[in-house]
Coordinates of C-alpha atoms in Angstrom, one line a residue:
Chain O
M1 CA 254.6 -85.1 203.3
S2 CA 255.1 -82.4 201.0
K3 CA 258.0 -82.9 199.1
L4 CA 260.9 -80.1 199.4
F5 CA 262.4 -79.0 196.0
F6 CA 264.2 -76.6 193.8
N7 CA 262.6 -76.0 190.7
I8 CA 264.6 -74.4 187.9
I9 CA 264.0 -71.0 186.4
R10 CA 266.9 -71.0 184.5
P11 CA 269.3 -74.2 184.8
G12 CA 272.8 -72.0 184.2
I13 CA 275.2 -73.2 181.6
N14 CA 276.6 -76.1 182.9
T15 CA 274.6 -77.1 186.9
T16 CA 275.3 -80.3 188.2
I17 CA 275.8 -82.2 190.7
Q18 CA 279.0 -83.2 192.4
D19 CA 280.9 -85.0 195.6
L20 CA 284.5 -85.7 196.3
G21 CA 283.8 -88.8 193.1
R22 CA 284.2 -92.0 192.2
N23 CA 287.1 -94.5 192.6
N24 CA 287.8 -97.9 191.2
Y25 CA 286.3 -97.6 188.1
H26 CA 289.3 -96.2 185.9
H27 CA 289.7 -99.6 184.1
I28 CA 286.4 -100.1 182.5
G29 CA 286.7 -96.2 181.7
L30 CA 284.6 -94.1 184.3
P31 CA 286.9 -91.5 185.6
S32 CA 286.9 -90.2 189.0
S33 CA 284.8 -86.7 188.1
G34 CA 283.8 -85.0 191.5
A35 CA 283.9 -81.2 192.7
M36 CA 286.3 -79.7 190.0
D37 CA 287.8 -77.0 193.3
K38 CA 287.3 -79.4 196.6
R39 CA 288.4 -76.7 198.7
N40 CA 285.4 -74.6 198.3
F41 CA 283.1 -78.4 197.7
V42 CA 284.3 -79.0 201.5
I43 CA 284.2 -75.6 202.8
A44 CA 280.3 -75.3 201.1
N45 CA 279.9 -78.5 203.8
K46 CA 280.8 -77.1 206.4
L47 CA 279.1 -73.8 206.2
V48 CA 275.9 -75.1 206.3
G49 CA 276.9 -78.2 208.9
N50 CA 276.5 -81.2 206.6
N51 CA 279.1 -83.9 206.6
L52 CA 282.1 -82.7 203.8
I53 CA 281.6 -85.9 201.8
E54 CA 277.8 -84.7 200.9
A55 CA 277.3 -83.7 197.2
C56 CA 276.5 -79.9 196.5
I57 CA 275.6 -78.0 193.2
E58 CA 278.2 -77.0 191.1
F59 CA 278.1 -74.8 188.5
A60 CA 280.2 -72.9 186.3
Y61 CA 280.0 -69.0 184.8
Q62 CA 276.0 -68.8 184.6
G63 CA 274.9 -70.8 188.0
P64 CA 271.2 -71.6 188.2
L65 CA 267.9 -69.3 189.6
L66 CA 266.0 -71.2 191.5
E67 CA 262.7 -71.0 193.4
L68 CA 262.4 -72.3 196.2
V69 CA 259.0 -75.2 197.3
G70 CA 257.2 -77.1 199.8
G71 CA 259.2 -75.3 203.2
N72 CA 262.1 -73.6 204.3
I73 CA 266.2 -75.1 204.2
V74 CA 269.4 -73.7 205.0
C75 CA 272.0 -73.5 202.2
A76 CA 275.2 -71.6 201.1
V77 CA 277.3 -70.8 198.5
T78 CA 280.7 -70.5 197.7
G79 CA 283.8 -69.2 195.3
N80 CA 284.0 -66.2 193.9
I81 CA 279.8 -65.5 193.0
S82 CA 277.4 -62.8 192.4
F83 CA 274.1 -63.3 193.0
K84 CA 270.8 -62.4 194.4
I85 CA 268.5 -64.1 196.9
L86 CA 264.6 -62.4 195.9
R87 CA 263.2 -62.8 198.5
K88 CA 258.9 -64.1 197.7
N89 CA 257.7 -60.6 199.6
L90 CA 259.3 -58.9 196.2
S91 CA 262.3 -57.8 198.3
K92 CA 265.6 -57.9 196.7
E93 CA 268.8 -59.3 199.0
Q94 CA 273.5 -58.8 197.3
G95 CA 274.2 -62.8 198.4
I96 CA 276.7 -62.9 200.3
C97 CA 279.9 -65.5 199.4
Y98 CA 281.3 -67.9 202.3
K99 CA 277.5 -66.9 204.9
S100 CA 274.9 -69.6 205.2
F101 CA 271.5 -67.4 205.0
S102 CA 267.9 -69.5 204.7
L103 CA 265.7 -69.6 202.3
Q104 CA 261.6 -69.5 203.3
E105 CA 259.5 -71.6 200.7
G106 CA 258.8 -69.0 197.1
D107 CA 262.1 -67.8 197.7
K108 CA 264.6 -67.7 195.0
I109 CA 268.1 -67.8 194.6
D110 CA 270.2 -66.6 190.7
I111 CA 273.0 -67.2 190.8
L112 CA 274.7 -64.7 188.5
S113 CA 278.3 -65.5 187.5
T114 CA 281.3 -66.8 188.8
N115 CA 283.7 -63.5 188.7
K116 CA 286.9 -63.9 187.3
S117 CA 286.3 -67.7 188.1
V118 CA 285.0 -71.5 186.6
Y119 CA 283.2 -72.8 189.4
G120 CA 281.5 -72.1 192.6
Y121 CA 279.2 -74.1 195.0
L122 CA 275.9 -74.1 196.6
S123 CA 275.4 -76.0 199.8
I124 CA 272.4 -77.5 201.3
K125 CA 271.8 -78.4 204.8
D126 CA 270.9 -81.8 205.2
G127 CA 271.8 -83.0 201.5
L128 CA 269.9 -83.7 198.2
I129 CA 267.9 -86.2 197.1
E130 CA 269.5 -88.2 194.4
E131 CA 270.4 -91.7 193.3
K132 CA 274.6 -92.7 193.8
H133 CA 276.1 -94.5 190.6
F134 CA 279.3 -96.8 191.1
G135 CA 279.7 -95.4 194.4
S136 CA 279.1 -92.3 194.0
Y137 CA 276.9 -89.3 193.2
S138 CA 279.1 -87.0 190.9
T139 CA 277.0 -86.5 187.2
N140 CA 279.3 -87.7 184.6
T141 CA 277.8 -86.3 181.3
K142 CA 280.0 -88.8 179.1
A143 CA 279.0 -91.9 180.4
K144 CA 275.9 -90.6 182.0
I145 CA 275.4 -91.9 185.3
G146 CA 276.1 -90.2 188.6
A147 CA 272.8 -88.1 190.0
N148 CA 270.8 -86.5 187.4
N149 CA 270.5 -89.6 185.4
G150 CA 274.4 -88.0 184.2
E151 CA 272.8 -85.1 183.1
K152 CA 273.3 -81.8 183.9
F153 CA 269.9 -80.0 184.8
N154 CA 266.8 -78.6 182.2
Q155 CA 265.2 -76.2 182.6
S156 CA 261.4 -77.2 184.8
Q157 CA 263.5 -80.1 186.3
K158 CA 263.2 -80.2 190.0
I159 CA 266.0 -80.5 192.5
L160 CA 264.4 -83.2 195.4
I161 CA 266.0 -81.9 199.2
N162 CA 265.7 -84.3 201.9
K163 CA 264.2 -82.4 204.7
N164 CA 266.0 -79.7 206.8
N165 CA 266.0 -80.2 210.6
E166 CA 264.9 -76.8 212.0
N167 CA 267.6 -76.2 214.2
Y168 CA 271.0 -74.1 212.8
E169 CA 273.3 -71.0 213.3
I170 CA 274.1 -69.0 210.8
K171 CA 278.1 -70.1 209.7
S172 CA 280.3 -67.6 208.1
L173 CA 283.8 -67.2 206.8
K174 CA 286.1 -64.8 206.1
Y175 CA 288.0 -66.0 202.5
V176 CA 289.0 -64.3 199.8
N177 CA 289.9 -66.9 196.5
S178 CA 293.8 -66.1 196.2
K179 CA 295.7 -66.1 192.4
I180 CA 297.8 -68.9 191.6
E181 CA 301.2 -67.3 189.9
F182 CA 302.7 -70.2 189.2
I183 CA 300.8 -73.7 187.9
R184 CA 304.1 -76.8 189.4
I185 CA 304.0 -79.3 187.8
I186 CA 306.3 -82.5 187.8
K187 CA 308.1 -83.8 184.7
G188 CA 306.1 -86.7 182.7
T189 CA 306.9 -90.3 181.8
N190 CA 307.7 -89.0 178.0
F191 CA 309.4 -85.8 179.1
N192 CA 312.6 -86.8 177.2
Y193 CA 310.6 -87.0 173.6
F194 CA 310.1 -82.7 173.1
S195 CA 313.5 -80.9 172.0
K196 CA 315.4 -79.4 174.9
L197 CA 313.9 -75.8 173.4
S198 CA 310.6 -77.0 174.0
Q199 CA 310.9 -78.2 177.6
N200 CA 312.4 -75.0 177.6
K201 CA 309.9 -73.2 176.4
F202 CA 307.2 -75.2 178.2
V203 CA 308.7 -73.4 181.7
S204 CA 309.0 -70.0 179.5
D205 CA 307.3 -69.0 178.0
E206 CA 303.7 -67.9 179.2
Y207 CA 300.0 -69.9 178.1
K208 CA 296.8 -68.8 177.9
V209 CA 293.7 -70.5 178.4
S210 CA 292.1 -72.0 175.5
K211 CA 288.3 -71.4 174.9
L212 CA 288.1 -75.5 174.3
T213 CA 288.1 -75.8 178.3
D214 CA 285.3 -77.7 179.6
R215 CA 285.7 -80.7 182.7
M216 CA 287.1 -82.6 180.5
G217 CA 290.3 -81.3 179.8
M218 CA 292.1 -77.5 179.8
R219 CA 293.8 -77.1 176.2
L220 CA 296.5 -74.8 176.1
E221 CA 297.4 -71.7 173.5
G222 CA 300.3 -70.5 172.8
G223 CA 304.6 -71.8 172.1
K224 CA 303.9 -75.1 170.0
I225 CA 305.9 -78.0 171.6
E226 CA 308.5 -79.6 169.0
N227 CA 308.0 -83.2 170.1
I228 CA 311.4 -85.7 168.2
T229 CA 310.7 -89.1 169.2
N230 CA 306.7 -89.5 167.8
T231 CA 303.8 -88.2 168.7
N232 CA 302.5 -91.1 169.2
I233 CA 302.4 -93.6 172.7
K234 CA 301.4 -96.8 173.1
S235 CA 297.5 -96.2 174.6
E236 CA 298.3 -96.1 178.9
G237 CA 296.0 -95.0 181.9
L238 CA 296.0 -91.0 182.1
V239 CA 295.4 -89.2 185.8
K240 CA 293.6 -85.8 186.1
G241 CA 297.1 -83.1 186.1
V242 CA 298.5 -85.2 183.3
I243 CA 299.5 -82.9 180.3
Q244 CA 299.5 -85.0 176.9
V245 CA 300.9 -82.6 174.0
P246 CA 298.7 -84.3 170.8
A247 CA 300.9 -84.2 167.5
D248 CA 299.2 -80.4 166.8
G249 CA 302.7 -79.7 169.5
K250 CA 299.4 -77.7 171.4
P251 CA 299.2 -78.9 175.4
I252 CA 295.9 -80.7 176.8
I253 CA 295.6 -80.5 180.9
M254 CA 293.4 -83.3 181.4
L255 CA 291.1 -83.1 184.1
S256 CA 288.4 -84.6 186.3
D257 CA 286.1 -86.0 183.7
H258 CA 289.3 -86.9 180.9
G259 CA 288.9 -89.7 179.1
T260 CA 290.4 -92.9 181.6
I261 CA 293.5 -93.5 178.7
G262 CA 295.2 -92.0 175.7
G263 CA 297.7 -91.9 173.5
Y264 CA 299.7 -88.8 173.1
P265 CA 303.2 -88.3 175.1
K266 CA 303.2 -86.8 178.6
I267 CA 304.9 -83.7 179.1
A268 CA 304.8 -83.0 182.4
V269 CA 302.1 -83.3 185.4
V270 CA 300.4 -80.8 187.6
I271 CA 300.9 -81.4 191.5
S272 CA 298.0 -82.2 193.4
A273 CA 298.1 -79.1 195.2
D274 CA 297.5 -77.3 192.2
Y275 CA 294.7 -78.9 191.1
D276 CA 291.8 -76.6 192.0
R277 CA 293.1 -73.3 191.8
L278 CA 294.1 -74.6 187.8
T279 CA 290.8 -75.5 187.2
Q280 CA 289.7 -71.4 188.4
L281 CA 291.8 -70.2 185.5
I282 CA 288.9 -69.0 182.7
P283 CA 289.8 -68.9 179.0
G284 CA 292.4 -66.3 178.4
S285 CA 294.0 -66.6 181.1
K286 CA 298.0 -66.3 181.5
I287 CA 299.8 -69.5 183.0
K288 CA 302.9 -69.8 183.6
F289 CA 304.7 -73.6 184.3
K290 CA 307.6 -74.6 187.0
Y291 CA 309.1 -77.7 186.9
I292 CA 308.9 -79.1 190.5
S293 CA 310.5 -82.6 191.7
L294 CA 308.5 -85.5 193.8
K295 CA 309.3 -84.5 197.4
E296 CA 309.0 -80.8 197.1
A297 CA 305.6 -81.6 195.2
Q298 CA 304.9 -83.9 198.0
N299 CA 305.4 -81.3 201.0
L300 CA 303.4 -78.8 198.9
L301 CA 300.0 -80.9 198.9
R302 CA 300.5 -81.4 202.7
L303 CA 300.6 -77.5 203.2
Y304 CA 298.2 -77.7 201.1
D305 CA 295.7 -79.4 202.9
I306 CA 296.8 -78.4 206.4
E307 CA 296.0 -74.6 205.3
T308 CA 292.3 -76.2 203.7
E309 CA 292.0 -77.7 207.5
N310 CA 292.8 -74.5 209.1
I311 CA 290.3 -73.1 206.8
L312 CA 287.9 -75.1 208.1
N313 CA 288.4 -74.6 211.3
Q314 CA 287.9 -71.3 211.2
I315 CA 284.1 -71.7 210.5
R316 CA 282.3 -70.1 212.5
Chain X
M1 CA 307.3 -108.8 184.7
I2 CA 307.2 -104.6 185.6
K3 CA 310.8 -103.5 184.3
N4 CA 310.5 -100.6 186.2
I5 CA 308.5 -97.8 187.7
T6 CA 308.6 -94.3 187.8
N7 CA 305.4 -91.6 189.1
L8 CA 303.0 -90.1 187.5
G9 CA 303.3 -87.1 188.8
D10 CA 302.9 -86.7 192.4
A11 CA 299.9 -88.8 193.2
A12 CA 300.3 -91.8 190.8
L13 CA 302.7 -95.2 190.3
Y14 CA 303.1 -95.6 186.5
C15 CA 304.2 -98.9 186.1
D16 CA 305.9 -99.9 183.0
F17 CA 306.3 -103.6 182.1
G18 CA 308.5 -103.0 178.1
E19 CA 308.2 -101.7 174.8
D20 CA 306.6 -104.3 172.6
V21 CA 303.0 -105.1 172.9
N22 CA 301.6 -108.8 172.6
I23 CA 299.1 -111.0 174.3
E24 CA 301.5 -112.7 176.4
K25 CA 302.8 -109.2 178.0
N26 CA 299.3 -107.9 178.5
L27 CA 298.1 -110.8 180.9
E28 CA 300.2 -110.3 182.8
V29 CA 299.6 -106.7 182.9
I30 CA 295.9 -107.7 184.3
K31 CA 297.8 -110.3 186.6
Y32 CA 299.0 -107.5 188.6
F33 CA 295.7 -105.9 188.2
N34 CA 293.8 -108.2 189.3
E35 CA 296.1 -109.1 192.5
I36 CA 296.5 -105.3 193.3
K37 CA 293.3 -105.3 193.4
N38 CA 292.7 -108.1 195.6
L39 CA 294.9 -106.2 197.9
N40 CA 293.1 -104.3 198.7
I41 CA 295.2 -101.6 199.9
D42 CA 293.6 -99.0 202.0
G43 CA 294.5 -94.8 200.0
V44 CA 294.9 -96.8 196.5
L45 CA 291.9 -95.0 194.3
N46 CA 292.7 -96.2 191.0
I47 CA 294.4 -98.6 188.7
T48 CA 294.7 -98.7 185.5
P49 CA 295.9 -101.6 183.1
S50 CA 296.7 -100.8 179.1
Y51 CA 298.9 -102.8 176.4
N52 CA 302.0 -102.8 178.7
K53 CA 301.9 -101.0 182.1
L54 CA 300.0 -100.4 185.4
I55 CA 299.0 -96.9 186.5
I56 CA 298.0 -96.4 190.4
S57 CA 296.5 -93.8 191.5
L58 CA 296.7 -93.0 195.2
N59 CA 295.2 -90.4 197.9
Q60 CA 298.6 -89.1 199.6
S61 CA 296.9 -88.4 202.9
L62 CA 296.5 -92.5 202.6
I63 CA 299.1 -94.1 202.0
S64 CA 302.6 -92.2 200.1
F65 CA 304.1 -93.0 196.2
E66 CA 307.5 -94.4 198.2
K67 CA 305.5 -97.1 200.1
L68 CA 302.7 -98.1 197.6
K69 CA 306.4 -99.2 195.6
E70 CA 307.6 -100.4 197.9
I71 CA 304.8 -103.2 198.7
I72 CA 304.2 -103.1 194.3
L73 CA 307.7 -104.7 194.2
K74 CA 307.1 -107.2 196.5
I75 CA 304.2 -109.0 194.3
K76 CA 304.6 -112.3 193.3
I77 CA 303.1 -113.0 189.8
N78 CA 302.3 -116.9 189.3
E79 CA 302.9 -117.2 186.1
T80 CA 300.8 -120.4 185.4
T81 CA 298.0 -118.9 187.0
N82 CA 295.1 -118.7 184.3
L83 CA 292.0 -115.8 183.4
S84 CA 289.2 -116.5 183.4
K85 CA 287.9 -115.5 179.9
K86 CA 285.0 -115.3 177.9
L87 CA 284.1 -115.6 174.8
V88 CA 281.6 -112.8 173.0
K89 CA 280.0 -113.1 170.0
I90 CA 279.2 -109.7 168.8
P91 CA 276.8 -108.8 165.6
I92 CA 277.7 -106.4 163.5
C93 CA 275.7 -105.2 161.5
I94 CA 277.9 -102.9 158.1
N95 CA 275.9 -101.4 155.7
D96 CA 276.6 -98.0 154.1
E97 CA 275.1 -95.9 156.5
F98 CA 277.3 -97.4 159.8
S99 CA 280.2 -98.2 157.9
L100 CA 281.7 -94.4 157.7
D101 CA 285.1 -95.7 156.3
L102 CA 284.5 -98.8 154.3
D103 CA 285.4 -96.9 150.7
R104 CA 288.1 -94.9 152.9
L105 CA 289.2 -99.1 153.4
V106 CA 288.5 -100.1 150.1
S107 CA 290.8 -97.5 148.5
K108 CA 293.8 -97.3 151.1
L109 CA 294.2 -101.3 151.4
K110 CA 293.5 -102.0 147.7
L111 CA 290.8 -105.0 148.7
D112 CA 287.4 -105.0 147.3
K113 CA 284.9 -104.7 150.5
E114 CA 284.0 -108.7 150.7
D115 CA 287.4 -109.6 151.1
I116 CA 288.1 -106.7 154.0
I117 CA 284.3 -107.7 155.9
K118 CA 285.9 -111.6 155.8
T119 CA 289.1 -112.0 157.4
F120 CA 287.7 -109.0 159.6
L121 CA 284.7 -112.3 160.3
S122 CA 286.8 -114.7 160.5
K123 CA 289.2 -113.5 163.7
K124 CA 288.7 -113.7 166.9
Y125 CA 290.0 -110.8 168.6
F126 CA 291.9 -110.9 172.2
C127 CA 290.1 -107.5 174.7
Y128 CA 293.3 -106.1 176.4
M129 CA 291.8 -103.6 177.6
T130 CA 288.7 -101.1 178.6
G131 CA 289.0 -97.9 178.9
F132 CA 288.7 -94.0 177.1
I133 CA 285.1 -93.5 177.2
A134 CA 282.9 -96.2 179.9
G135 CA 282.9 -100.2 178.3
M136 CA 285.2 -99.0 175.1
P137 CA 287.4 -102.2 174.2
F138 CA 290.6 -102.1 173.1
L139 CA 290.3 -105.2 170.9
G140 CA 293.8 -107.6 169.1
D141 CA 294.8 -108.3 166.4
I142 CA 293.5 -107.2 163.1
S143 CA 295.1 -109.3 160.0
D144 CA 298.1 -108.3 158.5
N145 CA 296.9 -106.3 155.1
L146 CA 293.4 -104.8 157.4
R147 CA 296.2 -102.3 159.1
L148 CA 295.3 -99.0 158.2
K149 CA 296.6 -95.5 160.1
R150 CA 294.1 -92.9 161.8
L151 CA 292.5 -90.5 160.4
S152 CA 294.0 -87.5 160.1
T153 CA 291.1 -85.1 161.4
P154 CA 289.9 -87.3 163.5
R155 CA 285.5 -87.3 163.5
V156 CA 284.0 -85.1 166.3
K157 CA 281.0 -87.6 166.7
V158 CA 281.3 -91.3 166.0
P159 CA 277.6 -93.0 166.8
K160 CA 277.2 -94.9 169.8
G161 CA 277.6 -98.6 168.6
S162 CA 280.6 -98.0 166.4
I163 CA 283.0 -100.8 165.1
G164 CA 286.4 -99.3 164.4
I165 CA 290.1 -100.4 163.4
T166 CA 292.9 -98.4 163.7
E167 CA 297.1 -99.9 163.2
Q168 CA 297.1 -103.4 164.8
F169 CA 293.6 -103.1 166.8
C170 CA 289.6 -102.5 167.1
N171 CA 287.1 -100.9 169.5
I172 CA 283.3 -100.3 169.8
Y173 CA 281.9 -96.9 170.8
S174 CA 280.5 -97.6 173.6
F175 CA 279.0 -94.1 173.5
E176 CA 279.1 -91.0 170.9
S177 CA 282.1 -89.9 170.9
P178 CA 284.6 -88.1 169.1
G179 CA 287.7 -90.1 167.7
G180 CA 289.8 -90.9 164.4
W181 CA 289.5 -95.2 163.7
N182 CA 288.7 -96.3 160.7
I183 CA 284.5 -97.0 161.4
I184 CA 283.9 -100.9 160.0
G185 CA 280.4 -101.6 161.3
R186 CA 278.0 -101.1 163.8
T187 CA 277.1 -102.8 166.9
P188 CA 273.4 -103.2 168.1
L189 CA 274.1 -104.1 171.7
K190 CA 274.6 -102.1 174.4
I191 CA 278.0 -102.4 175.8
F192 CA 277.6 -100.1 178.6
D193 CA 275.4 -100.9 180.7
K194 CA 274.6 -98.5 183.3
Q195 CA 271.7 -99.7 185.1
N196 CA 274.3 -103.4 186.2
Q197 CA 276.6 -101.3 188.3
F198 CA 278.3 -105.2 189.6
K199 CA 279.1 -106.4 185.7
P200 CA 278.6 -102.7 183.5
T201 CA 281.0 -104.0 180.9
L202 CA 280.1 -106.2 178.3
V203 CA 283.7 -107.1 177.3
N204 CA 286.9 -108.0 180.3
P205 CA 290.3 -107.5 180.1
G206 CA 291.4 -111.3 178.7
D207 CA 288.2 -111.9 177.1
D208 CA 288.4 -113.4 173.7
V209 CA 286.0 -111.8 171.3
E210 CA 283.8 -112.5 167.9
F211 CA 282.3 -110.9 165.8
Y212 CA 278.9 -111.9 163.4
E213 CA 277.5 -110.7 160.9
V214 CA 274.0 -109.4 160.9
D215 CA 271.8 -107.4 158.3
L216 CA 269.8 -104.2 158.9
K217 CA 267.2 -105.6 159.9
E218 CA 268.1 -108.1 162.8
Y219 CA 269.8 -105.1 163.9
N220 CA 266.6 -103.4 164.6
N221 CA 265.2 -106.5 166.4
L222 CA 268.6 -106.3 168.7
N223 CA 268.8 -103.2 168.8
E224 CA 269.0 -101.9 172.7

């Protein structure tokens, strides 16, 4: 039986395999990892009729150029993505996000860019052939674990695909990624380490997403946060969304591949309901923060989850 | 004992065991960690012990913050329970190539190289926690006269296997990583082994670690 796979002609800037991440290993230094924008990740799976937790290809900024070898597949692209399908007979098609499509042997998919956003997903019906490490396919390039031996994809590599079941129907969804106006935060455990003025400035000023942002963390540029207590704490556990402020006063938001332990004071934590949209902010984007209570954050997550459920149910 | 439980964002409990950092306190944290892990609570995603804190992250669609807090507050820890622990002997090669900050230690601590090495090797160190990067052990306490602050500008890349000290602590860089600890030498051992998914870490919280010196030839022979 011939193998079914993508030949990587161009790997893209940061193309990895992700699922919903791994749990239970923070205590040995493995963060959760997983898809940065989980809503777009689950939509991608639903569009090709997969189980919602099936591993997908995640790309950032410029995506990969892939050639299909060994058979036909059904796949889908989610996010705000420009892409083209280059048919074997040399015809070119403009790709449409949120609509599954078939690729024939010899066709190529060229993912050009993530427009005004960072991450996008390519799902493949029946999934990929990869290895799980510590309960998840998610690639963590820091610890070198997960799919593709913990590395991002390189040129001339192959991405092995499970043989697609022949029966399928094209599914689609009308969906537009909404812009987020405020990133809502809950006060952090070291909130009172910072001056009153800085506590207020953190929500009245505008911050800018720095170029030094990746799957581990998002650095912010803007008014310095003044620490009046101690610029170090005894190292302790972190979770994604935590905003640490090192001695230089420039906040860093922990993202999915963050170090599991940190020693900088925490001014705030981004609420779970705003995390997907936070990760999609490109360098240079302006951010405004807003403090809310734990109760409000819990309600907002409930609403966000219901909304995601409704979106999934609209896929026809 | 847990002094206070608050929230770290909307998806984690922040259990505070008090300000001081010592082995007794850390053993309490580790006992709680073991107990909560054994309870296999539905909706608990990660439990992260550190010197004097325990952070428990949760899936809010499976368990609420309030409900989990209630469960944690009910846990009783047996003060006399002994933890299973082991002594891990780790080779260290100390030379110009590996010991990036030995000269800095000499000038800042006003000690001879030989004194620093002898003092460092003479103690058994306790593992308080593992993490930051996969498998990195946080060990302590180093002798009073070896205590020094972090580098003021951290290195962008600390080589894998580097052994660093700062303040009362010592760690081993299980992977190449940015870092600001004072590097005293390097070990050839693999600190994190991803092939061994049931026991990937060489050192676990509660273990003791002893370092012994090897020369470059032995280092190369042992290099994993």
